[in-house]
Coordinates of C-alpha atoms in Angstrom, one line a residue:
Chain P
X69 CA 1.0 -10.8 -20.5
X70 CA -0.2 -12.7 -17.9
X71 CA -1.0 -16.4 -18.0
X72 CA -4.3 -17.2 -19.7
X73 CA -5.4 -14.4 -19.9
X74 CA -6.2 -13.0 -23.8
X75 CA -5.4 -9.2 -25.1
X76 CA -5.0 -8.7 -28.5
X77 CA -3.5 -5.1 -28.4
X78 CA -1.0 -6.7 -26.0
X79 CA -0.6 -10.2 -28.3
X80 CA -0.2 -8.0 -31.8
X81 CA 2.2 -5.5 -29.8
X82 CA 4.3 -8.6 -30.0
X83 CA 4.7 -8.7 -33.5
X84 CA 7.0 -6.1 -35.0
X85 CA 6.1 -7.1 -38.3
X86 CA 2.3 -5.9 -37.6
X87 CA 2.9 -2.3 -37.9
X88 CA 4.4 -2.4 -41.4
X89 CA 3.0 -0.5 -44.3
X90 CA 2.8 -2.5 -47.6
X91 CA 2.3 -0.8 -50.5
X92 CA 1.1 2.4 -48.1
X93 CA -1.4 0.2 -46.4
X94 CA -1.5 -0.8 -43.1
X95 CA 0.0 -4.7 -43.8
X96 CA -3.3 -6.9 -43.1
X97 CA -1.8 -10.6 -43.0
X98 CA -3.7 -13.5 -44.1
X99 CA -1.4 -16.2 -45.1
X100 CA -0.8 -17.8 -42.3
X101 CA -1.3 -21.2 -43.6
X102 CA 2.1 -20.8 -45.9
X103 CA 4.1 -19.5 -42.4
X104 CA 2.9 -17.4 -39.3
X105 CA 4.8 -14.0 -38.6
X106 CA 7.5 -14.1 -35.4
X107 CA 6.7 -12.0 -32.1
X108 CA 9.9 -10.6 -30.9
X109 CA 10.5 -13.0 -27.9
X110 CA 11.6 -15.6 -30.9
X111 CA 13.3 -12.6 -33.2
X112 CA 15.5 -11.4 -29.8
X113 CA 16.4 -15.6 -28.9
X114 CA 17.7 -16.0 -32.3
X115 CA 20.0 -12.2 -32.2
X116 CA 21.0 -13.3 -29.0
X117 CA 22.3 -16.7 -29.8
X118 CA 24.6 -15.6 -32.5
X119 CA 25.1 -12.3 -30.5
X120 CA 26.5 -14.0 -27.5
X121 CA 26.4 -17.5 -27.7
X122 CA 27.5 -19.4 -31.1
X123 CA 28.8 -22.3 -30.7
X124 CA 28.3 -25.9 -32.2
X125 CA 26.5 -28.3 -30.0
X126 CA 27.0 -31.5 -28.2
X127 CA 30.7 -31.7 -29.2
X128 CA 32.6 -28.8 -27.3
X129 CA 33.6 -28.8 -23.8
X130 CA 34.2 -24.3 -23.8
X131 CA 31.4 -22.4 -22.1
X132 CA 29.8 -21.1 -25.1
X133 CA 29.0 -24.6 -26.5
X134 CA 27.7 -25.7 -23.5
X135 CA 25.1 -23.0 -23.2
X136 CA 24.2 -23.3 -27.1
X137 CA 23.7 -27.4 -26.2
X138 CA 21.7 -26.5 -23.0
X139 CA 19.4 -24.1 -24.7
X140 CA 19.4 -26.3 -28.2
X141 CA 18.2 -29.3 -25.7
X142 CA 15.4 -27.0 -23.8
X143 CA 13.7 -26.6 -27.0
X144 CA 13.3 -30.5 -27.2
X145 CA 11.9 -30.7 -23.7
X146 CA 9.2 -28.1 -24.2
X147 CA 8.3 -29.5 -27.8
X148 CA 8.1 -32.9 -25.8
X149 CA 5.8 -30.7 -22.8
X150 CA 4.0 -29.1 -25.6
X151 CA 2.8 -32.8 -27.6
X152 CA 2.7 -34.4 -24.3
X153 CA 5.4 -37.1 -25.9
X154 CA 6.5 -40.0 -23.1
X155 CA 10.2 -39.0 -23.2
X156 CA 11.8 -36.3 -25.2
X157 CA 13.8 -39.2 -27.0
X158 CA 11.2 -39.2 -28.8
X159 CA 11.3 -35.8 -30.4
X160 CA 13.8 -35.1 -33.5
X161 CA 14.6 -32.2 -35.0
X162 CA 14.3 -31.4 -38.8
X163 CA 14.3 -28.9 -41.1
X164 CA 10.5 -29.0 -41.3
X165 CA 7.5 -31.2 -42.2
X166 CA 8.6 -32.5 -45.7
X167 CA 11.7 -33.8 -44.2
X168 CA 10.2 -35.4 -41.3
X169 CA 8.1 -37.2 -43.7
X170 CA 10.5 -37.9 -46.0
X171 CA 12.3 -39.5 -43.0
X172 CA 9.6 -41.5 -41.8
X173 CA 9.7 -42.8 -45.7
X174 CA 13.1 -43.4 -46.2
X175 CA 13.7 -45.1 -42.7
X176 CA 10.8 -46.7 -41.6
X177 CA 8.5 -47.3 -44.5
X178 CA 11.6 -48.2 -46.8
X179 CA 12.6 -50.6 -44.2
X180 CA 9.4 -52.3 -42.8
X181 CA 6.9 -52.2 -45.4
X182 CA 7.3 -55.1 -48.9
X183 CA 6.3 -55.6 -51.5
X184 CA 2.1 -55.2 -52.5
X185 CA 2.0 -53.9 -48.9
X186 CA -0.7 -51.2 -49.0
X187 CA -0.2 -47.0 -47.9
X188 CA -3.4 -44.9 -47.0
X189 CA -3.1 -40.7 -47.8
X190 CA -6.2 -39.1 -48.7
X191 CA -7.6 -36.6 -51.7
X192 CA -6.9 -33.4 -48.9
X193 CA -3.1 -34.0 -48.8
X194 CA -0.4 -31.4 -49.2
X195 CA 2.0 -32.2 -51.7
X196 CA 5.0 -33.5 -49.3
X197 CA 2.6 -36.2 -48.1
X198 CA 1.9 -37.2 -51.5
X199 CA 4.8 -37.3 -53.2
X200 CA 7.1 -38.8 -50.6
X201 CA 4.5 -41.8 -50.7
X202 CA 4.4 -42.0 -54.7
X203 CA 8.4 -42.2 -54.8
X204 CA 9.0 -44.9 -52.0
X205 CA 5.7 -46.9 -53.4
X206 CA 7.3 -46.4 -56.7
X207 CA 11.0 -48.1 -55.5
X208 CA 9.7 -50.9 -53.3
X209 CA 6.2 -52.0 -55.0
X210 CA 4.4 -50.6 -52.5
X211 CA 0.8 -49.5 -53.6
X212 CA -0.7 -46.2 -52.7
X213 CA -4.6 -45.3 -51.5
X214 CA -6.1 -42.2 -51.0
X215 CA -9.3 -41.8 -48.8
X216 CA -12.2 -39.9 -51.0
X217 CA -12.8 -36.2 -49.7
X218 CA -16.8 -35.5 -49.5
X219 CA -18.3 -32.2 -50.7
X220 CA -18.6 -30.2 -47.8
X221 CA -14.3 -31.0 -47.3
X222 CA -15.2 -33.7 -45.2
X223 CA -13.0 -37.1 -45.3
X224 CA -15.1 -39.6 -45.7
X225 CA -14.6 -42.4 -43.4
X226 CA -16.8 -44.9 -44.8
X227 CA -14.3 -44.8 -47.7
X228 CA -11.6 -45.1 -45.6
X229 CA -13.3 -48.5 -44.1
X230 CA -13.6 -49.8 -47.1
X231 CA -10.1 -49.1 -48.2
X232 CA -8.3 -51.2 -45.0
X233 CA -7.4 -54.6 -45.7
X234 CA -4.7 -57.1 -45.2
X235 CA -2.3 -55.6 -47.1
X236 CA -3.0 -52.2 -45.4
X237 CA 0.2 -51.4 -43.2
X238 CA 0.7 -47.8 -43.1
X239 CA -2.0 -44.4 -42.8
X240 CA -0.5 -40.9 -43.1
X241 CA -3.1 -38.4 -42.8
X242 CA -2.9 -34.7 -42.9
X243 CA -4.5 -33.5 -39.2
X244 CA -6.0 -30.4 -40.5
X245 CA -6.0 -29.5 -44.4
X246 CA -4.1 -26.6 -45.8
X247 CA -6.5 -25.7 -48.2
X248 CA -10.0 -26.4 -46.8
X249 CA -9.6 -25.8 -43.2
X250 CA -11.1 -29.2 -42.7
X251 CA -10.1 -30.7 -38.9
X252 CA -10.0 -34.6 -39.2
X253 CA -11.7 -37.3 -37.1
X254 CA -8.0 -38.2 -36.0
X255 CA -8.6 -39.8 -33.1
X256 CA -11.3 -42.2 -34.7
X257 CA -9.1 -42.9 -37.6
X258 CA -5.9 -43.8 -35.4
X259 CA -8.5 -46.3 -33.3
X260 CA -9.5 -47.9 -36.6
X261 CA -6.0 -48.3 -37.7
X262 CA -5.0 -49.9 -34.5
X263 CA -7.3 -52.5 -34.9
X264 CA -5.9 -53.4 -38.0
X265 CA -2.4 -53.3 -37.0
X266 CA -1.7 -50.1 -38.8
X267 CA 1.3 -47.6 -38.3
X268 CA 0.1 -44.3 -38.4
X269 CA 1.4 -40.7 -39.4
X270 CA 0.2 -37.5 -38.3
X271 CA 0.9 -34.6 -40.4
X272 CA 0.6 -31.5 -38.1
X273 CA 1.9 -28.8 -39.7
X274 CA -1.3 -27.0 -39.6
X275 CA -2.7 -28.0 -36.4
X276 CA -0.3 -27.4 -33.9
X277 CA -0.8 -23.3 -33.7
X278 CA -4.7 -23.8 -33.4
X279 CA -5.4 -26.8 -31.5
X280 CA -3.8 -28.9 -28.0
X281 CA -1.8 -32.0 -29.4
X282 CA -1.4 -34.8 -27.3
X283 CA 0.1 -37.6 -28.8
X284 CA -0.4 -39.7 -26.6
X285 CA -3.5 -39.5 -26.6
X286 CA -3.9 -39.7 -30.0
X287 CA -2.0 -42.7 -30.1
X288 CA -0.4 -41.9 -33.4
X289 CA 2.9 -43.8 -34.1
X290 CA 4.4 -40.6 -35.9
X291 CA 3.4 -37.0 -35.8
X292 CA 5.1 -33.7 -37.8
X293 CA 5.2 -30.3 -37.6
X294 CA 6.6 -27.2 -38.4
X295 CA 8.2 -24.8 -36.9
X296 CA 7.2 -21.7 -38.7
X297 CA 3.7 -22.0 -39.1
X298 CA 3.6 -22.1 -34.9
X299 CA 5.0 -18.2 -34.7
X300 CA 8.7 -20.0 -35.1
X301 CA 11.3 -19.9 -37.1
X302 CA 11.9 -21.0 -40.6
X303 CA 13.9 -24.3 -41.1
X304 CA 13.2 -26.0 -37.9
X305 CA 10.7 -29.1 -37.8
X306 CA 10.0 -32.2 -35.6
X307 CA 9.1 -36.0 -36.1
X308 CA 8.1 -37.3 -32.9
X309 CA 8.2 -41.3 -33.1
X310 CA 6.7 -44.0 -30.7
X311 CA 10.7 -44.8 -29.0
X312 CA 10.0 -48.6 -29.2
X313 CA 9.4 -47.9 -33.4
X314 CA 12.4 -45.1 -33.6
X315 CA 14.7 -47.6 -32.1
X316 CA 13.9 -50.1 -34.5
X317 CA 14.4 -47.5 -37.4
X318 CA 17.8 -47.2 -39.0
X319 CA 19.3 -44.0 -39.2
X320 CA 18.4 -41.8 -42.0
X321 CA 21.0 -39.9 -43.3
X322 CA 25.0 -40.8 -42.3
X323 CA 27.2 -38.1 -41.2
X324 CA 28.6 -36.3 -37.9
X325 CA 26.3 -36.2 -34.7
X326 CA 24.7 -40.0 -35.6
X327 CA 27.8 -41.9 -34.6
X328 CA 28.5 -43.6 -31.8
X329 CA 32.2 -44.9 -32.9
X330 CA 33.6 -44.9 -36.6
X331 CA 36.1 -46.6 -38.1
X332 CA 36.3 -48.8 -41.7
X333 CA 35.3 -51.8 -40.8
X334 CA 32.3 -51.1 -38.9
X335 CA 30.0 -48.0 -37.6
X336 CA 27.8 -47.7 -34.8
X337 CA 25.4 -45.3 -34.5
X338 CA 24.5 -42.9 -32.0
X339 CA 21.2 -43.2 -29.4
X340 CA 18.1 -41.9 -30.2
X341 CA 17.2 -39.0 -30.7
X342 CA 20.7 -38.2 -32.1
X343 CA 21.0 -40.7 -34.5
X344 CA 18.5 -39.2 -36.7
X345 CA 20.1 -35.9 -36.3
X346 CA 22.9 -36.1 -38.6
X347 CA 25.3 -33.0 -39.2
X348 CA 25.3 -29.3 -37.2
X349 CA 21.7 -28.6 -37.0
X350 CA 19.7 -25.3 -37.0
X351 CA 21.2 -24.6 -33.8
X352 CA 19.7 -20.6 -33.6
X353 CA 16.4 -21.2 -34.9
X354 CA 15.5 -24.0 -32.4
X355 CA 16.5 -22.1 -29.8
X356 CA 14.4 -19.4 -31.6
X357 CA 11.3 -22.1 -31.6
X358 CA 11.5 -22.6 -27.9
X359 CA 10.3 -18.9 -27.7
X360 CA 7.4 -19.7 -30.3
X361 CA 6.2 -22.6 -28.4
X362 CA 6.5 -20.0 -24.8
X363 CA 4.6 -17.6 -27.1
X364 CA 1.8 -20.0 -27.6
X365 CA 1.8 -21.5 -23.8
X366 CA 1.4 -17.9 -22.5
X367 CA -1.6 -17.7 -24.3
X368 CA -3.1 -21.1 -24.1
X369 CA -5.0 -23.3 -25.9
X370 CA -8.0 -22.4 -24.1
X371 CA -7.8 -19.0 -25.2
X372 CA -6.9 -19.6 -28.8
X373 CA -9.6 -21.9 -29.6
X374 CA -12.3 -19.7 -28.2
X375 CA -10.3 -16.5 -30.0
X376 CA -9.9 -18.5 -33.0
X377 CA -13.3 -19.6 -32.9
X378 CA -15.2 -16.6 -32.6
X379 CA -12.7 -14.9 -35.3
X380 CA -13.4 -18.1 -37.9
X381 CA -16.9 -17.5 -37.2
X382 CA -17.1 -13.9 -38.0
X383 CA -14.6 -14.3 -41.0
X384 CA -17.3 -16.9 -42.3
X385 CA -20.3 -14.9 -41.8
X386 CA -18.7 -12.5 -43.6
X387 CA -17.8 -14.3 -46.8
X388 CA -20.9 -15.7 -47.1
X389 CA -22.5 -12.5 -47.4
X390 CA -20.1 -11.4 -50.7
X391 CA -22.3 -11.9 -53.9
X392 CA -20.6 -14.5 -55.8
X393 CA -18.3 -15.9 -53.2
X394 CA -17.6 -19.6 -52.8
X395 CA -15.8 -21.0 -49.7
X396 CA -14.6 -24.5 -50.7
X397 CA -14.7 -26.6 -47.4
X398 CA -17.2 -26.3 -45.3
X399 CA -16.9 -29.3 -42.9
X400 CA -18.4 -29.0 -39.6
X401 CA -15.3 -29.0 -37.9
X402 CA -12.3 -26.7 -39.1
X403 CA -10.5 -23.9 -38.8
X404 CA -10.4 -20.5 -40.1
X405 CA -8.7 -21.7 -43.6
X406 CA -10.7 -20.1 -46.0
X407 CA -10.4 -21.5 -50.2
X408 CA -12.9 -19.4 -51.9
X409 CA -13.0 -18.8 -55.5
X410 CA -15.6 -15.6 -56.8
X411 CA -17.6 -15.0 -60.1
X412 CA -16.3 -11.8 -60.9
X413 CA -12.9 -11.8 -60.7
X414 CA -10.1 -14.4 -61.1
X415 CA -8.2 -15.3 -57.9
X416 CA -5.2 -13.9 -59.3
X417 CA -6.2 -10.8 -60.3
X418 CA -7.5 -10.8 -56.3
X419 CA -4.4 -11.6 -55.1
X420 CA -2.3 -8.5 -56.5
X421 CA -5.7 -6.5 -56.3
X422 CA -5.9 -6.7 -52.4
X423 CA -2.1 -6.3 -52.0
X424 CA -2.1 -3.2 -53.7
X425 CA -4.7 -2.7 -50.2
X426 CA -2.0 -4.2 -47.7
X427 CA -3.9 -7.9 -47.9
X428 CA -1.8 -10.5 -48.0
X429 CA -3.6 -13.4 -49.1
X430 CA -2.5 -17.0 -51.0
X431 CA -3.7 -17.7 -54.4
X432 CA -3.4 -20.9 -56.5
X433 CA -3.6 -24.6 -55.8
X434 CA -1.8 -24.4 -52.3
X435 CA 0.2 -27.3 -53.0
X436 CA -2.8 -29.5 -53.3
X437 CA -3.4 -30.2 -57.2
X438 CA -5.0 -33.6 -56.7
X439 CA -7.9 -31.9 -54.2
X440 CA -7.9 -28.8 -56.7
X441 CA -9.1 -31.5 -59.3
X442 CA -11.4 -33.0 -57.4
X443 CA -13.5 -30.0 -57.0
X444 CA -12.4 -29.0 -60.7
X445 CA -10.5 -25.7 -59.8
X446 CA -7.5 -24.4 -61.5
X447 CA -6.9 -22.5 -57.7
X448 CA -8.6 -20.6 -55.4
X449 CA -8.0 -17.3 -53.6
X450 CA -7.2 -18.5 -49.6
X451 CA -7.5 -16.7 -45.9
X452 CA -6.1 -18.4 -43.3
X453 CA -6.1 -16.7 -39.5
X454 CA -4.0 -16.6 -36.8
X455 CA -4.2 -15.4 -33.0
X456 CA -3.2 -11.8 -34.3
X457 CA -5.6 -11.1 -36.8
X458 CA -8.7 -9.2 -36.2
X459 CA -12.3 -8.8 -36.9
X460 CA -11.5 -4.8 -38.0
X461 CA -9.2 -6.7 -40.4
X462 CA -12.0 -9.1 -41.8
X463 CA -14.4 -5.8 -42.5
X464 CA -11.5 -4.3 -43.8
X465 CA -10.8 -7.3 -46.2
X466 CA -14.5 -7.9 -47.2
X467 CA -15.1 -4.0 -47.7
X468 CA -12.4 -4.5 -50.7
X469 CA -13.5 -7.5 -51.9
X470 CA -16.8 -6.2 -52.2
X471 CA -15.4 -2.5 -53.9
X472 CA -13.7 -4.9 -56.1
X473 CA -16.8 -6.6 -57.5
X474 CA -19.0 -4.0 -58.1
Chain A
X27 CA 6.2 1.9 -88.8
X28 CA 8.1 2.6 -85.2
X29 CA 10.3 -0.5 -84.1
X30 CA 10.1 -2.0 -81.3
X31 CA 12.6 -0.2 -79.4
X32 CA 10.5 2.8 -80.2
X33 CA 7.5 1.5 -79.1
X34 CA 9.3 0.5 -75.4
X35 CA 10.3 3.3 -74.6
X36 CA 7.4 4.8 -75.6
X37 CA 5.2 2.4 -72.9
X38 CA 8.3 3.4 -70.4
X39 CA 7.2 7.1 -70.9
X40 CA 3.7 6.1 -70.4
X41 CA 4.3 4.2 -67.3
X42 CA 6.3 7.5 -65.8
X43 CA 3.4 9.0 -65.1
X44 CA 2.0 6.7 -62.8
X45 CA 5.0 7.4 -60.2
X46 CA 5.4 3.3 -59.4
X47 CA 2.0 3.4 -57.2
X48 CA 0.8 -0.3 -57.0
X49 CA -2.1 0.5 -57.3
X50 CA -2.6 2.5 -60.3
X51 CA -0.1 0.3 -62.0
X52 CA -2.3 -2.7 -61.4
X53 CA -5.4 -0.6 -62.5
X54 CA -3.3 0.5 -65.8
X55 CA -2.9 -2.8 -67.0
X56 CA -6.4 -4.3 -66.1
X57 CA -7.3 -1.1 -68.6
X58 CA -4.2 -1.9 -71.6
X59 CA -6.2 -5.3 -71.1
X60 CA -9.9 -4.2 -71.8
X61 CA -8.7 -2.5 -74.3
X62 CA -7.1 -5.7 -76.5
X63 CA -9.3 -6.8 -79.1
X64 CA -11.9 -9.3 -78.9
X65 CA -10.4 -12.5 -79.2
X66 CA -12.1 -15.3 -80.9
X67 CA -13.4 -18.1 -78.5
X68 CA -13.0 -20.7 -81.3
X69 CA -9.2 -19.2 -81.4
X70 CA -8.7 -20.4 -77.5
X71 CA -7.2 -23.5 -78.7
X72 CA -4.2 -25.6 -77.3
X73 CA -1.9 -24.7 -79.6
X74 CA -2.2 -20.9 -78.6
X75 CA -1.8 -21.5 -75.0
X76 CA 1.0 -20.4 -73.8
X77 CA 2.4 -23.0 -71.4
X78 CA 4.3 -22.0 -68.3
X79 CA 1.8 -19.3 -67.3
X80 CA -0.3 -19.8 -63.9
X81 CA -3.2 -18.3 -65.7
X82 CA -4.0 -18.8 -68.9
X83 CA -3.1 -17.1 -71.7
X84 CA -3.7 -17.3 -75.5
X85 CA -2.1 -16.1 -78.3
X86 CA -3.1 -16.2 -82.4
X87 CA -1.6 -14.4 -85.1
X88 CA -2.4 -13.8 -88.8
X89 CA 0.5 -12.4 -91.8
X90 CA 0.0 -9.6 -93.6
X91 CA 2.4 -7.9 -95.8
X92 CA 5.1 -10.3 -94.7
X93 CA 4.6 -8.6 -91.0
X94 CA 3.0 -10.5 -87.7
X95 CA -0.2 -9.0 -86.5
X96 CA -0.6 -10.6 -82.9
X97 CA -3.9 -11.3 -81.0
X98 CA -4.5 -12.7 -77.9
X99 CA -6.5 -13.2 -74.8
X100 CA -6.4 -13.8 -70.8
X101 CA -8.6 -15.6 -68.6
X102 CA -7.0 -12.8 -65.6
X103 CA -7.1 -9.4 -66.1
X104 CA -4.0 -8.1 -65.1
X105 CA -2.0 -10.9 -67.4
X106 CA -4.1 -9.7 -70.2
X107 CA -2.7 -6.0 -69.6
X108 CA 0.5 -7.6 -69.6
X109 CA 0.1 -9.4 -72.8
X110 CA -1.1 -6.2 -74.5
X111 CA 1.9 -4.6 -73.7
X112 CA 3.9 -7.4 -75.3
X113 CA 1.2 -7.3 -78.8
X114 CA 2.0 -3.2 -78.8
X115 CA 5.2 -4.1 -79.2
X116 CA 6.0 -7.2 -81.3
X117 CA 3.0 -6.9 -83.7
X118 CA 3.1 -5.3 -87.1
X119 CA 6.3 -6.0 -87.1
X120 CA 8.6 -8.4 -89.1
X121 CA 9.3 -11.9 -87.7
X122 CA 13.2 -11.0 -87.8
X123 CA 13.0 -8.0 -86.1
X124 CA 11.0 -9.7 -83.8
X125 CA 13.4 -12.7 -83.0
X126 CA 16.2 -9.9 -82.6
X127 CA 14.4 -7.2 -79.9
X128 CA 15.5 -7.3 -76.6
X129 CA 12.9 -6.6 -74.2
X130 CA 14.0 -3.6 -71.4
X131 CA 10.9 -1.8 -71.1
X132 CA 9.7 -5.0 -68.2
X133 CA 12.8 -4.0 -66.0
X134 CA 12.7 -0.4 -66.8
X135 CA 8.9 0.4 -65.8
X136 CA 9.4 -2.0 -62.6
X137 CA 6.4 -4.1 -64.0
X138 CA 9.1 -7.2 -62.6
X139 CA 8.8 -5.9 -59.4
X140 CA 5.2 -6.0 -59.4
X141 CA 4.3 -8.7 -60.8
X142 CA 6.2 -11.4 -58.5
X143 CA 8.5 -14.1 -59.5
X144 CA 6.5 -16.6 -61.0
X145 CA 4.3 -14.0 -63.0
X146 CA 8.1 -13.0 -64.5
X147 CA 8.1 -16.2 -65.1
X148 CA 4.9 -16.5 -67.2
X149 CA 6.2 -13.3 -69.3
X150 CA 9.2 -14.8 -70.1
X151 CA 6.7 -17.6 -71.5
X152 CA 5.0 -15.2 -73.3
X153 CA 7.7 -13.6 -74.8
X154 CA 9.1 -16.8 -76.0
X155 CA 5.9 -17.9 -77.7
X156 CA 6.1 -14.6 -79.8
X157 CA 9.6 -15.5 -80.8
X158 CA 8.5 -19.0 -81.5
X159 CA 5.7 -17.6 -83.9
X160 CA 8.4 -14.9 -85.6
X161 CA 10.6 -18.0 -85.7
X162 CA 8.6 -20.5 -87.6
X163 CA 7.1 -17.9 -90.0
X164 CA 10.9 -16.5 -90.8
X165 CA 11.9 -20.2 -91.9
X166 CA 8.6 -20.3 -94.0
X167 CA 9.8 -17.2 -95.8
X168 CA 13.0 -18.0 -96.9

């Protein structure tokens, strides 16, 4: 495929996955939110790494571990390329979002933040950037505020305003919801937070497929993402940190890797970005992500916006026309995440109805309980798109929905 | 009165015929389910909900003759075929031989494989709130 240019035979061709039957169906994928299927390019990196290659990193002086470190490294650059980070010390790998949150918890909040000292989440969070919150709040006395979440899905920044005080030393903010599709003001909320001396976390595990990150431009202390839901692999995730903040930060968990020099009476760590980076990582499947992130480049943003776009667009229109069909989130600004619950028939029942079909969709409370509450749902039924999916798949998916009803 | 072995292997029979197609296994139970007796709203209390299910699920029973006659109800269709199955087979029946029946007709009409792991889940909640029931109302008998 050439370079920004957009074909979606040629794009879908990619994924092997695509052509599968399910239950004698032609497979019609619509979960993407939970993880994005692989295109072969990141399938064929990972065979070929343990097929030819395997070797621990970093350590070894034979020629097999010195291409598994040179390929394991060219993953960081282009996930520094891709965020537009200063320096790709500033880029550490995980296993996936939770843990890169849970780091930024353990090692910076734990560590910088005291007592009465004030967090900001908001209602639209996923569960791993509630809960790590709740649990360091919880050890060190730290007090926990969540940002109200209007109607329409929107965050409501007024709110959020009001919320900021003195005590007010740490936002971590989802950058595009899970469950409503919702795209936050993130740029205006980083501003705000500057000028109140505020450290900021990005939570990007839903963003970075759909939309150009540049963290610098953002100006966000912390971002996170995952791998998998950005055509990767499973298992692999990144914190990117400010390096002036990472430095300060102790290491987060003790093992191989991190050192500098051991010995009993005193350890010194390793330099950044290793010293977060504890233990043999997921050597094959960030090799594997450098493929994703290729995948995604090839493309360009450019053309997956307007694709995306147009495809959220349709998918909406659509919806909206099914008697009895509520989309929950309908801020001006989001993606094509669609929570929808229907009169007729209980999301479950939906969910096993329209896989019977081929659909694969989500049901239940998407790991967001706390925003299920607010809009006093048990769950909902939930599309989410990708570059792949098509408007043939949307009539296909709203012909059964509406055979279902009636 | 068949026991519940009998009346397993007799849903296994009946789910035979549907030839493990998704589709009309998923349409079979919505029907079992339509076909459970009205359940009482005043009956969908806490203390029949069975906890552990993703959808919710109530069950009531009543004694007569010293035997268990189940009832129950399903705010998702396809659970509520489900729990039907589970009424066919532990109600009328005494709370003893209740406690001690195994359940194999799940496994051997593949309904486990349809239903996903944390529906399995949800009928393993089930089938210990029928226990539960045979369980308190054997103690009350002796």
């Amino acid at each position: 495929m050439s370079v920004k240019s957009f074909n979606l035979v040629k794009i879908r061709d990619q994924f092997p996955i695509l052509n599968k039957k399910i239950n004698n169906h032609q497979l019609v994928y619509f979960d993407n939110a939970a993880t994005t299927q692989k295109p072969k390019k990141v399938i064929n990196a990972i065979n070929e790494y343990y097929s030819e290659y395997n070797a621990n990193i970093h350590r070894g002086i034979h020629t097999l571990a010195e291409k598994a470190t040179i390929e394991y490294e060219k993953t960081r650059k282009s996930v520094s390329q891709f965020i537009n980070s200063k320096s790709e010390k500033e880029i550490i790998f995980t296993r996936g979002t939770t843990e890169g949150i849970n780091l930024i918890a353990s090692s910076f909040v734990k560590n910088f933040l005291k007592k009465e000292d004030e967090i900001i989440i908001s209602e639209m969070e996923h569960h791993s950037n509630i809960v790590p919150w709740q649990m360091i709040c919880e050890e060190n006395g730290i007090v926990l505020k969540t940002i109200n979440v209007l109607e329409n899905g929107e965050i409501d920044l007024d709110n959020f305003k009001e919320l900021i005080n003195d005590k007010t030393k740490f936002l971590s903010i989802v950058h595009t919801s899970n469950t409503l599709g919702t795209v936050n003001p993130i740029k205006q909320i980083i501003e705000i937070c500057k000028k109140n001396n505020i450290t900021t976390m990005v939570d990007g595990a839903q963003a970075s497929a759909h939309s150009k990150i540049n963290v610098q431009d953002l100006n966000c202390d912390f971002f996170v993402l995952s791998a998998h839901k950005m055509y990767g692999p499973t298992g692999v995730g990144i914190v990117y940190g400010k390096e002036e903040i990472l430095e300060k930060m102790p290491p987060y968990m003790g093992g191989g890797e991190m050192i500098k020099e051991v010995n009993f009476l005193k350890t010194t760590y390793n330099e950044l970005p290793y010293k977060f980076e504890a233990g043999t990582p997921n050597i094959g499947d960030v090799i594997g992500f450098n493929k994703a992130l290729n995948f995604i480049s090839d493309i360009g943003f450019d053309n997956i916006s307007s694709y995306e776009k147009k495809l959220k667009d349709y998918a909406s229109n659509s919806l909206n026309k099914i008697d009895g069909l509520k989309i929950i989130g309908n801020s001006k600004n989001k993606i094509g995440i669609f929570s929808f619950t229907l009169k007729k028939v209980h999301y479950y029942d939906l969910g096993l109805l329209l896989d019977s079909k081929g659909i694969a969709i989500r049901t239940g409370h998407h790991c967001t309980q706390p925003l299920m509450d607010k809009f006093n749902l048990e769950g909902t039924a939930r599309v989410s798109l990708a570059i792949y999916n098509s408007k043939e798949e949307i009539d296909y998916f709203v012909e059964k929905i509406k055979k279902l009803i009636n | 009165m068949k026991t519940t072995d009998s009346i397993q292997k007799d849903i296994i029979n009946n789910f035979k015929t549907l030839d493990d197609d998704f589709e009309m296994t998923l349409n079979y139970l919505i029907e079992l389910g339509e076909g459970l007796d009205e359940f009482d709203d005043k009956d969908k209390l806490e203390i029949n909900l069975v906890k552990g299910c993703q959808s919710k699920v109530w069950l009531n029973y009543k004694v007569k003759n010293d035997k268990l006659i189940f009832s129950g109800d399903s705010n998702t269709s396809i659970t509520k075929g489900l729990l039907s199955l589970l009424i066919k087979v532990f109600s009328n029946q005494l709370p003893e031989d209740i406690i001690k029946t195994k359940l194999f007709f799940i496994n051997k009409t593949g309904l486990c494989r349809f239903i996903g792991t944390q529906r399995s889940n949800g009928l393993e909640s089930m089938e210990n709130k029928f226990k539960i029931i045979a369980l308190a109302n054997k103690k009350s008998n002796e």
